[in-house]
């Protein structure tokens, strides 16, 4: 069965302490891997899409990378406003219509 | 301007009642979705419509019936509500169902509480 696993479940960082969030997947036929940020009481906010191994994308303090088995979301010198839940999702080549399968998310807390 | 909007934001109701949630997107997208996020924050797709046509229908009780009057609107009607239906329901839209550039944009969610 296709699976998306995110680790750790929760991460607490000091402001300025860089780290990485992991998203591993056991799927066949990956069309794309998506990263979203979700703040409490709000809908997920799109961050990045990665389509092929070796691809990297950056936005401010965030950088997403992709291999054939996993994706990392690197956070450089995080600030308290980066505190949120980060979700990854995979989209597969399955038939005429593809859907997103989400991981359970990583809750990041950044202390000032 | 809100891209994907949902109403209501909160919905509290008794078991056995019927309720609807409405969703509208002003992005000009062709594809819309309904997701359910349970108490453990796990986000799971329920339905997807492309140009008013149902294209994804996951294993969802038939008490849930989506309706798309036009490609900018996707409503969710729930009959005979049960305690287990309590969750946050998110609407989303994307430019297309397939291909690059089909990132999904989510609404703010509707928190449904069944008493």
XYZ file of C-alpha atoms in Angstrom:
227
model
C 0.000 0.000 0.000
C 1.245 3.473 -0.830
C 2.423 5.315 2.240
C 3.683 8.734 3.226
C 5.543 9.015 6.525
C 6.684 12.244 8.097
C 9.205 12.520 10.901
C 9.578 13.624 13.560
C 5.946 14.127 14.619
C 6.922 17.264 16.489
C 10.036 19.411 16.541
C 10.976 22.201 18.891
C 13.761 24.543 17.831
C 15.391 27.612 19.238
C 15.219 30.647 17.013
C 18.149 30.461 14.597
C 18.634 26.705 15.050
C 18.509 25.158 11.576
C 16.986 21.712 11.041
C 15.299 19.426 8.518
C 11.884 17.812 8.304
C 11.631 14.438 6.597
C 8.953 13.001 4.331
C 9.520 9.446 3.142
C 7.270 7.655 0.702
C 6.768 4.104 -0.469
C 4.835 4.594 -3.656
C 5.262 3.565 -7.251
C 4.790 6.065 -10.014
C 5.370 9.383 -8.242
C 4.001 12.280 -10.272
C 4.861 14.985 -7.759
C 5.590 15.692 -4.112
C 3.986 18.692 -2.453
C 4.801 20.596 0.737
C 2.174 22.616 2.579
C 2.205 24.720 5.722
C -0.835 24.726 8.020
C -1.387 27.236 10.801
C -3.842 26.423 13.623
C -7.430 26.960 12.539
C -6.515 27.571 8.906
C -6.333 25.647 5.659
C -3.071 24.265 4.284
C -0.996 26.826 2.394
C 0.934 25.639 -0.654
C 4.743 25.894 -0.410
C 6.475 23.748 -3.048
C 6.055 21.055 -5.668
C 8.937 18.742 -6.613
C 8.699 16.468 -9.621
C 11.968 14.596 -10.011
C 14.828 13.305 -7.881
C 17.529 15.905 -7.445
C 15.135 18.811 -7.762
C 15.377 21.610 -5.184
C 13.205 24.642 -4.507
C 13.685 27.545 -2.113
C 11.518 30.174 -0.535
C 12.916 32.490 2.109
C 14.228 30.273 4.931
C 12.793 27.075 3.442
C 14.400 24.705 0.961
C 12.788 21.507 -0.273
C 14.735 18.634 -1.822
C 13.673 15.328 -3.355
C 15.285 11.913 -3.749
C 13.747 8.696 -5.050
C 12.609 7.723 -1.562
C 12.188 10.898 0.447
C 11.953 14.641 0.577
C 13.448 17.050 3.061
C 12.254 20.474 4.064
C 15.289 22.333 5.355
C 14.663 25.316 7.587
C 17.585 27.711 7.910
C 17.753 30.047 10.908
C 14.061 29.657 11.742
C 12.021 32.407 13.353
C 9.011 32.049 15.683
C 6.700 32.865 12.763
C 7.830 29.635 11.093
C 5.967 27.717 13.796
C 3.260 25.664 12.074
C 2.426 22.145 10.949
C 4.193 21.133 7.752
C 2.435 18.596 5.551
C 3.819 16.666 2.646
C 1.713 14.909 0.045
C 2.401 12.698 -2.945
C 0.575 12.598 -6.222
C 0.730 9.394 -8.209
C 0.397 8.361 -11.820
C -2.780 6.351 -11.326
C -5.222 6.253 -14.162
C -6.850 9.315 -15.572
C -7.131 11.171 -12.304
C -4.530 11.628 -9.640
C -5.083 12.527 -6.026
C -2.922 13.785 -3.184
C -2.097 11.404 -0.358
C -0.984 13.342 2.713
C 1.340 12.450 5.563
C 0.286 13.184 9.137
C 2.344 16.344 9.342
C 5.186 17.662 11.488
C 4.386 20.270 14.110
C 7.228 22.763 14.339
C 7.612 25.125 17.292
C 10.296 27.800 17.190
C 11.097 29.460 20.500
C 12.326 33.059 20.576
C -9.823 38.805 -2.208
C -10.437 35.321 -0.867
C -9.407 32.649 -3.369
C -11.260 29.658 -1.897
C -14.043 30.416 0.551
C -16.261 28.136 2.607
C -19.405 28.680 4.609
C -20.071 28.243 7.399
C -16.790 28.319 9.315
C -18.330 26.541 12.285
C -21.259 24.144 12.307
C -22.661 22.602 15.493
C -25.592 20.239 15.103
C -27.364 17.268 16.598
C -26.941 13.675 15.539
C -29.371 12.691 12.798
C -29.654 16.149 11.265
C -28.870 17.028 7.637
C -26.453 19.857 6.882
C -24.635 21.446 3.950
C -21.293 23.155 3.517
C -20.705 25.509 0.606
C -17.473 26.242 -1.238
C -16.636 28.813 -3.880
C -13.374 29.568 -5.690
C -12.597 32.691 -7.706
C -9.335 31.414 -9.187
C -10.839 30.208 -12.443
C -9.763 26.649 -11.639
C -11.334 23.620 -13.278
C -10.957 21.136 -10.425
C -12.333 21.225 -6.889
C -11.973 18.886 -3.924
C -13.396 18.029 -0.521
C -11.055 16.819 2.226
C -11.720 15.670 5.779
C -9.212 16.400 8.553
C -9.802 14.318 11.653
C -8.873 15.024 15.273
C -5.367 13.711 14.635
C -4.941 16.296 11.872
C -4.820 13.624 9.169
C -6.018 15.104 5.886
C -7.813 12.721 3.553
C -9.494 13.315 0.217
C -13.206 12.575 -0.106
C -14.282 13.814 -3.539
C -13.006 15.651 -6.579
C -14.866 17.349 -9.420
C -13.428 18.475 -12.734
C -15.620 20.865 -14.723
C -18.669 19.779 -12.707
C -17.941 16.088 -13.302
C -17.169 13.748 -10.391
C -13.701 12.251 -10.945
C -12.638 11.019 -7.505
C -14.969 9.360 -5.043
C -13.117 7.776 -2.158
C -14.648 5.289 0.244
C -17.076 7.714 1.821
C -20.499 6.808 3.272
C -23.274 7.606 0.820
C -24.705 9.984 3.431
C -22.183 12.408 1.937
C -23.245 13.838 -1.397
C -21.228 16.468 -3.243
C -22.841 18.753 -5.785
C -21.181 21.067 -8.273
C -23.644 23.542 -9.848
C -20.811 25.129 -11.833
C -17.044 24.825 -11.876
C -16.604 27.640 -9.333
C -18.778 25.972 -6.698
C -18.673 22.643 -4.914
C -21.087 21.958 -2.071
C -21.155 19.068 0.369
C -24.419 17.785 1.778
C -24.402 15.368 4.689
C -27.477 13.365 5.689
C -28.194 11.750 9.040
C -25.129 13.153 10.746
C -23.221 10.855 13.107
C -20.795 11.588 15.928
C -17.913 10.297 13.803
C -18.575 12.963 11.196
C -17.153 15.571 13.555
C -14.046 16.931 11.840
C -12.769 19.876 9.866
C -13.808 19.789 6.219
C -11.648 21.575 3.681
C -12.487 22.573 0.163
C -9.634 23.001 -2.340
C -9.191 23.822 -5.991
C -6.532 23.380 -8.653
C -6.074 24.584 -12.195
C -6.361 21.048 -13.514
C -6.678 17.502 -12.226
C -3.468 16.353 -13.849
C -0.161 17.626 -15.035
C 2.209 20.258 -13.738
C 0.745 23.362 -12.184
C -2.034 21.469 -10.470
C -1.144 22.637 -6.997
C -4.193 22.618 -4.775
C -5.272 25.747 -2.922
C -7.290 25.229 0.224
C -10.140 27.086 1.844
C -10.182 28.045 5.538
C -12.112 24.951 6.591
C -15.472 24.229 8.221
C -15.348 22.787 11.717
C -18.291 20.420 12.084
C -19.272 19.270 15.552
C -21.986 16.654 15.911
C -23.496 16.373 19.391
